[in-house]
Structure formats: C-alpha cells, structure tokens
C-alpha cells in the first residue's frame, strides 16, 4: 500500500467522532520473502496484542469483535493494524450467542448413508480417470 501508519507499534487508545473509545493494535514484521505472508503475520501479531487488553482479561481468550483495519509496507517493514471497541466486542458476543441459540433450536440435519472415505476416494479416482 505504501501508506504509513500514524499510530505507535503496540496498543493505543483513540476516540472516534462519536467519542467511542477504540483500542488499536499495531504490529511490525520484516518481510523476508513473501509480502502476503508478512502481512498475515503482522495481522496475527496485532491480534495477539489485543488479547492483552482488559476487554479480554475475564474472557476465555477468544478474540471476538476485532476488525482488521489495514496493512501497509514501508521498505521491508510490514505493519498490521487491528482495532476493537467495547461496542464491537459486545456485538460479536451477542451475535455468537444468537447463532448458538439458533443452532440449538434448529440443529442442522446430518445426512444419512454417507459414503465412507475409502468409497469417496475410489469414486474420485474413477472420475479423474475419465478425463
């Protein structure tokens, strides 16, 4: 992307235009081979930083409500930024609760008479030989 992140590496707090407190996590990695791998690593490292935020202290260490903001490169440095707010965490937890409740009330039917793995592989091999 080439743009520079104007926030420090690590965790920082900002307020948006509605005065909602947002926690930003910025991580930096050095791109050794693949920019795509470095971008993924930077996002993962930024998410790991978020787990140290008090919003997750009492949780079971599941990172819910995190939003990828951006990744950018500057030379061989790759930066990843992820954000959370108390609101995004609450929304994600409520969505998970609703989904769990929905699945409990209307479980997904399991098909009967599925072929076993050996039969599926045999059929796959047979189909591949037809080409």
mmCIF file with all atom_site columns, N, CA and C in Angstrom, residues 32-74:
data_model
loop_
_atom_site.group_PDB
_atom_site.id
_atom_site.type_symbol
_atom_site.label_atom_id
_atom_site.label_alt_id
_atom_site.label_comp_id
_atom_site.label_asym_id
_atom_site.label_entity_id
_atom_site.label_seq_id
_atom_site.pdbx_PDB_ins_code
_atom_site.Cartn_x
_atom_site.Cartn_y
_atom_site.Cartn_z
_atom_site.occupancy
_atom_site.B_iso_or_equiv
_atom_site.pdbx_formal_charge
_atom_site.auth_seq_id
_atom_site.auth_comp_id
_atom_site.auth_asym_id
_atom_site.auth_atom_id
_atom_site.pdbx_PDB_model_num
ATOM 1   N N  . UNK A 1 32 ? 10.661  -11.142 4.798  1.00 0.00 ? 32 UNK A N  1
ATOM 2   C CA . UNK A 1 32 ? 11.840  -11.867 4.334  1.00 0.00 ? 32 UNK A CA 1
ATOM 3   C C  . UNK A 1 32 ? 11.657  -12.417 2.936  1.00 0.00 ? 32 UNK A C  1
ATOM 4   N N  . UNK A 1 33 ? 10.474  -12.926 2.641  1.00 0.00 ? 33 UNK A N  1
ATOM 5   C CA . UNK A 1 33 ? 10.259  -13.491 1.308  1.00 0.00 ? 33 UNK A CA 1
ATOM 6   C C  . UNK A 1 33 ? 8.963   -12.983 0.699  1.00 0.00 ? 33 UNK A C  1
ATOM 7   N N  . UNK A 1 34 ? 7.857   -13.338 1.294  1.00 0.00 ? 34 UNK A N  1
ATOM 8   C CA . UNK A 1 34 ? 6.549   -13.008 0.731  1.00 0.00 ? 34 UNK A CA 1
ATOM 9   C C  . UNK A 1 34 ? 5.899   -11.867 1.503  1.00 0.00 ? 34 UNK A C  1
ATOM 10  N N  . UNK A 1 35 ? 5.488   -10.838 0.772  1.00 0.00 ? 35 UNK A N  1
ATOM 11  C CA . UNK A 1 35 ? 4.765   -9.726  1.385  1.00 0.00 ? 35 UNK A CA 1
ATOM 12  C C  . UNK A 1 35 ? 3.446   -10.225 1.966  1.00 0.00 ? 35 UNK A C  1
ATOM 13  N N  . UNK A 1 36 ? 2.768   -11.135 1.247  1.00 0.00 ? 36 UNK A N  1
ATOM 14  C CA . UNK A 1 36 ? 1.486   -11.654 1.722  1.00 0.00 ? 36 UNK A CA 1
ATOM 15  C C  . UNK A 1 36 ? 1.645   -12.370 3.064  1.00 0.00 ? 36 UNK A C  1
ATOM 16  N N  . UNK A 1 37 ? 2.704   -13.191 3.203  1.00 0.00 ? 37 UNK A N  1
ATOM 17  C CA . UNK A 1 37 ? 2.945   -13.868 4.477  1.00 0.00 ? 37 UNK A CA 1
ATOM 18  C C  . UNK A 1 37 ? 3.268   -12.871 5.578  1.00 0.00 ? 37 UNK A C  1
ATOM 19  N N  . UNK A 1 38 ? 4.056   -11.860 5.250  1.00 0.00 ? 38 UNK A N  1
ATOM 20  C CA . UNK A 1 38 ? 4.402   -10.840 6.249  1.00 0.00 ? 38 UNK A CA 1
ATOM 21  C C  . UNK A 1 38 ? 3.161   -10.065 6.685  1.00 0.00 ? 38 UNK A C  1
ATOM 22  N N  . UNK A 1 39 ? 2.256   -9.759  5.739  1.00 0.00 ? 39 UNK A N  1
ATOM 23  C CA . UNK A 1 39 ? 1.015   -9.071  6.097  1.00 0.00 ? 39 UNK A CA 1
ATOM 24  C C  . UNK A 1 39 ? 0.169   -9.928  7.036  1.00 0.00 ? 39 UNK A C  1
ATOM 25  N N  . UNK A 1 40 ? 0.065   -11.226 6.735  1.00 0.00 ? 40 UNK A N  1
ATOM 26  C CA . UNK A 1 40 ? -0.693  -12.130 7.608  1.00 0.00 ? 40 UNK A CA 1
ATOM 27  C C  . UNK A 1 40 ? -0.069  -12.194 8.994  1.00 0.00 ? 40 UNK A C  1
ATOM 28  N N  . UNK A 1 41 ? 1.258   -12.297 9.043  1.00 0.00 ? 41 UNK A N  1
ATOM 29  C CA . UNK A 1 41 ? 1.951   -12.360 10.325 1.00 0.00 ? 41 UNK A CA 1
ATOM 30  C C  . UNK A 1 41 ? 1.735   -11.078 11.123 1.00 0.00 ? 41 UNK A C  1
ATOM 31  N N  . UNK A 1 42 ? 1.777   -9.932  10.441 1.00 0.00 ? 42 UNK A N  1
ATOM 32  C CA . UNK A 1 42 ? 1.570   -8.655  11.134 1.00 0.00 ? 42 UNK A CA 1
ATOM 33  C C  . UNK A 1 42 ? 0.160   -8.567  11.717 1.00 0.00 ? 42 UNK A C  1
ATOM 34  N N  . UNK A 1 43 ? -0.847  -9.016  10.959 1.00 0.00 ? 43 UNK A N  1
ATOM 35  C CA . UNK A 1 43 ? -2.224  -9.004  11.468 1.00 0.00 ? 43 UNK A CA 1
ATOM 36  C C  . UNK A 1 43 ? -2.370  -9.946  12.658 1.00 0.00 ? 43 UNK A C  1
ATOM 37  N N  . UNK A 1 44 ? -1.770  -11.129 12.573 1.00 0.00 ? 44 UNK A N  1
ATOM 38  C CA . UNK A 1 44 ? -1.845  -12.091 13.686 1.00 0.00 ? 44 UNK A CA 1
ATOM 39  C C  . UNK A 1 44 ? -1.162  -11.516 14.919 1.00 0.00 ? 44 UNK A C  1
ATOM 40  N N  . UNK A 1 45 ? -0.001  -10.912 14.746 1.00 0.00 ? 45 UNK A N  1
ATOM 41  C CA . UNK A 1 45 ? 0.716   -10.320 15.880 1.00 0.00 ? 45 UNK A CA 1
ATOM 42  C C  . UNK A 1 45 ? -0.079  -9.174  16.498 1.00 0.00 ? 45 UNK A C  1
ATOM 43  N N  . UNK A 1 46 ? -0.751  -8.384  15.658 1.00 0.00 ? 46 UNK A N  1
ATOM 44  C CA . UNK A 1 46 ? -1.577  -7.292  16.178 1.00 0.00 ? 46 UNK A CA 1
ATOM 45  C C  . UNK A 1 46 ? -2.757  -7.857  16.970 1.00 0.00 ? 46 UNK A C  1
ATOM 46  N N  . UNK A 1 47 ? -3.374  -8.924  16.474 1.00 0.00 ? 47 UNK A N  1
ATOM 47  C CA . UNK A 1 47 ? -4.478  -9.556  17.201 1.00 0.00 ? 47 UNK A CA 1
ATOM 48  C C  . UNK A 1 47 ? -3.987  -10.119 18.538 1.00 0.00 ? 47 UNK A C  1
ATOM 49  N N  . UNK A 1 48 ? -2.794  -10.687 18.555 1.00 0.00 ? 48 UNK A N  1
ATOM 50  C CA . UNK A 1 48 ? -2.231  -11.208 19.806 1.00 0.00 ? 48 UNK A CA 1
ATOM 51  C C  . UNK A 1 48 ? -2.060  -10.079 20.818 1.00 0.00 ? 48 UNK A C  1
ATOM 52  N N  . UNK A 1 49 ? -1.669  -8.898  20.355 1.00 0.00 ? 49 UNK A N  1
ATOM 53  C CA . UNK A 1 49 ? -1.556  -7.743  21.248 1.00 0.00 ? 49 UNK A CA 1
ATOM 54  C C  . UNK A 1 49 ? -2.908  -7.393  21.863 1.00 0.00 ? 49 UNK A C  1
ATOM 55  N N  . UNK A 1 50 ? -3.970  -7.502  21.062 1.00 0.00 ? 50 UNK A N  1
ATOM 56  C CA . UNK A 1 50 ? -5.306  -7.163  21.563 1.00 0.00 ? 50 UNK A CA 1
ATOM 57  C C  . UNK A 1 50 ? -5.714  -8.058  22.726 1.00 0.00 ? 50 UNK A C  1
ATOM 58  N N  . UNK A 1 51 ? -5.232  -9.287  22.739 1.00 0.00 ? 51 UNK A N  1
ATOM 59  C CA . UNK A 1 51 ? -5.600  -10.202 23.827 1.00 0.00 ? 51 UNK A CA 1
ATOM 60  C C  . UNK A 1 51 ? -5.116  -9.708  25.182 1.00 0.00 ? 51 UNK A C  1
ATOM 61  N N  . UNK A 1 52 ? -4.178  -8.765  25.200 1.00 0.00 ? 52 UNK A N  1
ATOM 62  C CA . UNK A 1 52 ? -3.706  -8.208  26.467 1.00 0.00 ? 52 UNK A CA 1
ATOM 63  C C  . UNK A 1 52 ? -4.586  -7.066  26.948 1.00 0.00 ? 52 UNK A C  1
ATOM 64  N N  . UNK A 1 53 ? -5.556  -6.639  26.129 1.00 0.00 ? 53 UNK A N  1
ATOM 65  C CA . UNK A 1 53 ? -6.453  -5.555  26.507 1.00 0.00 ? 53 UNK A CA 1
ATOM 66  C C  . UNK A 1 53 ? -7.401  -6.028  27.604 1.00 0.00 ? 53 UNK A C  1
ATOM 67  N N  . UNK A 1 54 ? -7.768  -5.155  28.552 1.00 0.00 ? 54 UNK A N  1
ATOM 68  C CA . UNK A 1 54 ? -8.679  -5.547  29.643 1.00 0.00 ? 54 UNK A CA 1
ATOM 69  C C  . UNK A 1 54 ? -10.018 -6.111  29.174 1.00 0.00 ? 54 UNK A C  1
ATOM 70  N N  . UNK A 1 55 ? -10.468 -5.787  27.958 1.00 0.00 ? 55 UNK A N  1
ATOM 71  C CA . UNK A 1 55 ? -11.729 -6.342  27.465 1.00 0.00 ? 55 UNK A CA 1
ATOM 72  C C  . UNK A 1 55 ? -11.686 -7.866  27.408 1.00 0.00 ? 55 UNK A C  1
ATOM 73  N N  . UNK A 1 56 ? -10.494 -8.443  27.339 1.00 0.00 ? 56 UNK A N  1
ATOM 74  C CA . UNK A 1 56 ? -10.361 -9.890  27.205 1.00 0.00 ? 56 UNK A CA 1
ATOM 75  C C  . UNK A 1 56 ? -9.778  -10.547 28.450 1.00 0.00 ? 56 UNK A C  1
ATOM 76  N N  . UNK A 1 57 ? -9.537  -9.786  29.495 1.00 0.00 ? 57 UNK A N  1
ATOM 77  C CA . UNK A 1 57 ? -8.927  -10.349 30.701 1.00 0.00 ? 57 UNK A CA 1
ATOM 78  C C  . UNK A 1 57 ? -9.810  -11.417 31.330 1.00 0.00 ? 57 UNK A C  1
ATOM 79  N N  . UNK A 1 58 ? -11.119 -11.181 31.404 1.00 0.00 ? 58 UNK A N  1
ATOM 80  C CA . UNK A 1 58 ? -12.015 -12.140 32.050 1.00 0.00 ? 58 UNK A CA 1
ATOM 81  C C  . UNK A 1 58 ? -12.589 -13.139 31.054 1.00 0.00 ? 58 UNK A C  1
ATOM 82  N N  . UNK A 1 59 ? -12.302 -12.949 29.790 1.00 0.00 ? 59 UNK A N  1
ATOM 83  C CA . UNK A 1 59 ? -12.846 -13.823 28.754 1.00 0.00 ? 59 UNK A CA 1
ATOM 84  C C  . UNK A 1 59 ? -12.030 -15.099 28.676 1.00 0.00 ? 59 UNK A C  1
ATOM 85  N N  . UNK A 1 60 ? -12.473 -16.031 27.856 1.00 0.00 ? 60 UNK A N  1
ATOM 86  C CA . UNK A 1 60 ? -11.746 -17.281 27.699 1.00 0.00 ? 60 UNK A CA 1
ATOM 87  C C  . UNK A 1 60 ? -10.689 -17.164 26.607 1.00 0.00 ? 60 UNK A C  1
ATOM 88  N N  . UNK A 1 61 ? -10.188 -15.980 26.437 1.00 0.00 ? 61 UNK A N  1
ATOM 89  C CA . UNK A 1 61 ? -9.115  -15.687 25.484 1.00 0.00 ? 61 UNK A CA 1
ATOM 90  C C  . UNK A 1 61 ? -9.527  -15.911 24.035 1.00 0.00 ? 61 UNK A C  1
ATOM 91  N N  . UNK A 1 62 ? -10.824 -15.753 23.751 1.00 0.00 ? 62 UNK A N  1
ATOM 92  C CA . UNK A 1 62 ? -11.284 -15.773 22.369 1.00 0.00 ? 62 UNK A CA 1
ATOM 93  C C  . UNK A 1 62 ? -11.370 -14.331 21.910 1.00 0.00 ? 62 UNK A C  1
ATOM 94  N N  . UNK A 1 63 ? -10.710 -14.043 20.826 1.00 0.00 ? 63 UNK A N  1
ATOM 95  C CA . UNK A 1 63 ? -10.661 -12.682 20.320 1.00 0.00 ? 63 UNK A CA 1
ATOM 96  C C  . UNK A 1 63 ? -11.885 -12.430 19.445 1.00 0.00 ? 63 UNK A C  1
ATOM 97  N N  . UNK A 1 64 ? -12.915 -11.848 20.041 1.00 0.00 ? 64 UNK A N  1
ATOM 98  C CA . UNK A 1 64 ? -14.133 -11.539 19.298 1.00 0.00 ? 64 UNK A CA 1
ATOM 99  C C  . UNK A 1 64 ? -14.244 -10.029 19.138 1.00 0.00 ? 64 UNK A C  1
ATOM 100 N N  . UNK A 1 65 ? -14.820 -9.613  18.027 1.00 0.00 ? 65 UNK A N  1
ATOM 101 C CA . UNK A 1 65 ? -15.043 -8.195  17.804 1.00 0.00 ? 65 UNK A CA 1
ATOM 102 C C  . UNK A 1 65 ? -13.868 -7.447  17.221 1.00 0.00 ? 65 UNK A C  1
ATOM 103 N N  . UNK A 1 66 ? -12.777 -8.152  16.918 1.00 0.00 ? 66 UNK A N  1
ATOM 104 C CA . UNK A 1 66 ? -11.609 -7.488  16.334 1.00 0.00 ? 66 UNK A CA 1
ATOM 105 C C  . UNK A 1 66 ? -11.848 -7.238  14.850 1.00 0.00 ? 66 UNK A C  1
ATOM 106 N N  . UNK A 1 67 ? -11.398 -6.090  14.393 1.00 0.00 ? 67 UNK A N  1
ATOM 107 C CA . UNK A 1 67 ? -11.593 -5.699  12.999 1.00 0.00 ? 67 UNK A CA 1
ATOM 108 C C  . UNK A 1 67 ? -10.241 -5.367  12.401 1.00 0.00 ? 67 UNK A C  1
ATOM 109 N N  . UNK A 1 68 ? -9.899  -6.020  11.270 1.00 0.00 ? 68 UNK A N  1
ATOM 110 C CA . UNK A 1 68 ? -8.673  -5.668  10.555 1.00 0.00 ? 68 UNK A CA 1
ATOM 111 C C  . UNK A 1 68 ? -8.853  -4.285  9.943  1.00 0.00 ? 68 UNK A C  1
ATOM 112 N N  . UNK A 1 69 ? -7.915  -3.395  10.232 1.00 0.00 ? 69 UNK A N  1
ATOM 113 C CA . UNK A 1 69 ? -8.007  -2.037  9.703  1.00 0.00 ? 69 UNK A CA 1
ATOM 114 C C  . UNK A 1 69 ? -7.217  -1.931  8.412  1.00 0.00 ? 69 UNK A C  1
ATOM 115 N N  . UNK A 1 70 ? -5.933  -2.277  8.474  1.00 0.00 ? 70 UNK A N  1
ATOM 116 C CA . UNK A 1 70 ? -5.110  -2.198  7.276  1.00 0.00 ? 70 UNK A CA 1
ATOM 117 C C  . UNK A 1 70 ? -3.769  -2.862  7.500  1.00 0.00 ? 70 UNK A C  1
ATOM 118 N N  . UNK A 1 71 ? -3.107  -3.128  6.394  1.00 0.00 ? 71 UNK A N  1
ATOM 119 C CA . UNK A 1 71 ? -1.696  -3.489  6.420  1.00 0.00 ? 71 UNK A CA 1
ATOM 120 C C  . UNK A 1 71 ? -1.018  -2.577  5.422  1.00 0.00 ? 71 UNK A C  1
ATOM 121 N N  . UNK A 1 72 ? 0.224   -2.252  5.701  1.00 0.00 ? 72 UNK A N  1
ATOM 122 C CA . UNK A 1 72 ? 0.967   -1.442  4.747  1.00 0.00 ? 72 UNK A CA 1
ATOM 123 C C  . UNK A 1 72 ? 2.443   -1.805  4.839  1.00 0.00 ? 72 UNK A C  1
ATOM 124 N N  . UNK A 1 73 ? 3.166   -1.462  3.795  1.00 0.00 ? 73 UNK A N  1
ATOM 125 C CA . UNK A 1 73 ? 4.592   -1.762  3.746  1.00 0.00 ? 73 UNK A CA 1
ATOM 126 C C  . UNK A 1 73 ? 5.371   -0.468  3.625  1.00 0.00 ? 73 UNK A C  1
ATOM 127 N N  . UNK A 1 74 ? 6.543   -0.486  4.217  1.00 0.00 ? 74 UNK A N  1
ATOM 128 C CA . UNK A 1 74 ? 7.465   0.644   4.128  1.00 0.00 ? 74 UNK A CA 1
ATOM 129 C C  . UNK A 1 74 ? 8.857   0.033   4.059  1.00 0.00 ? 74 UNK A C  1
#
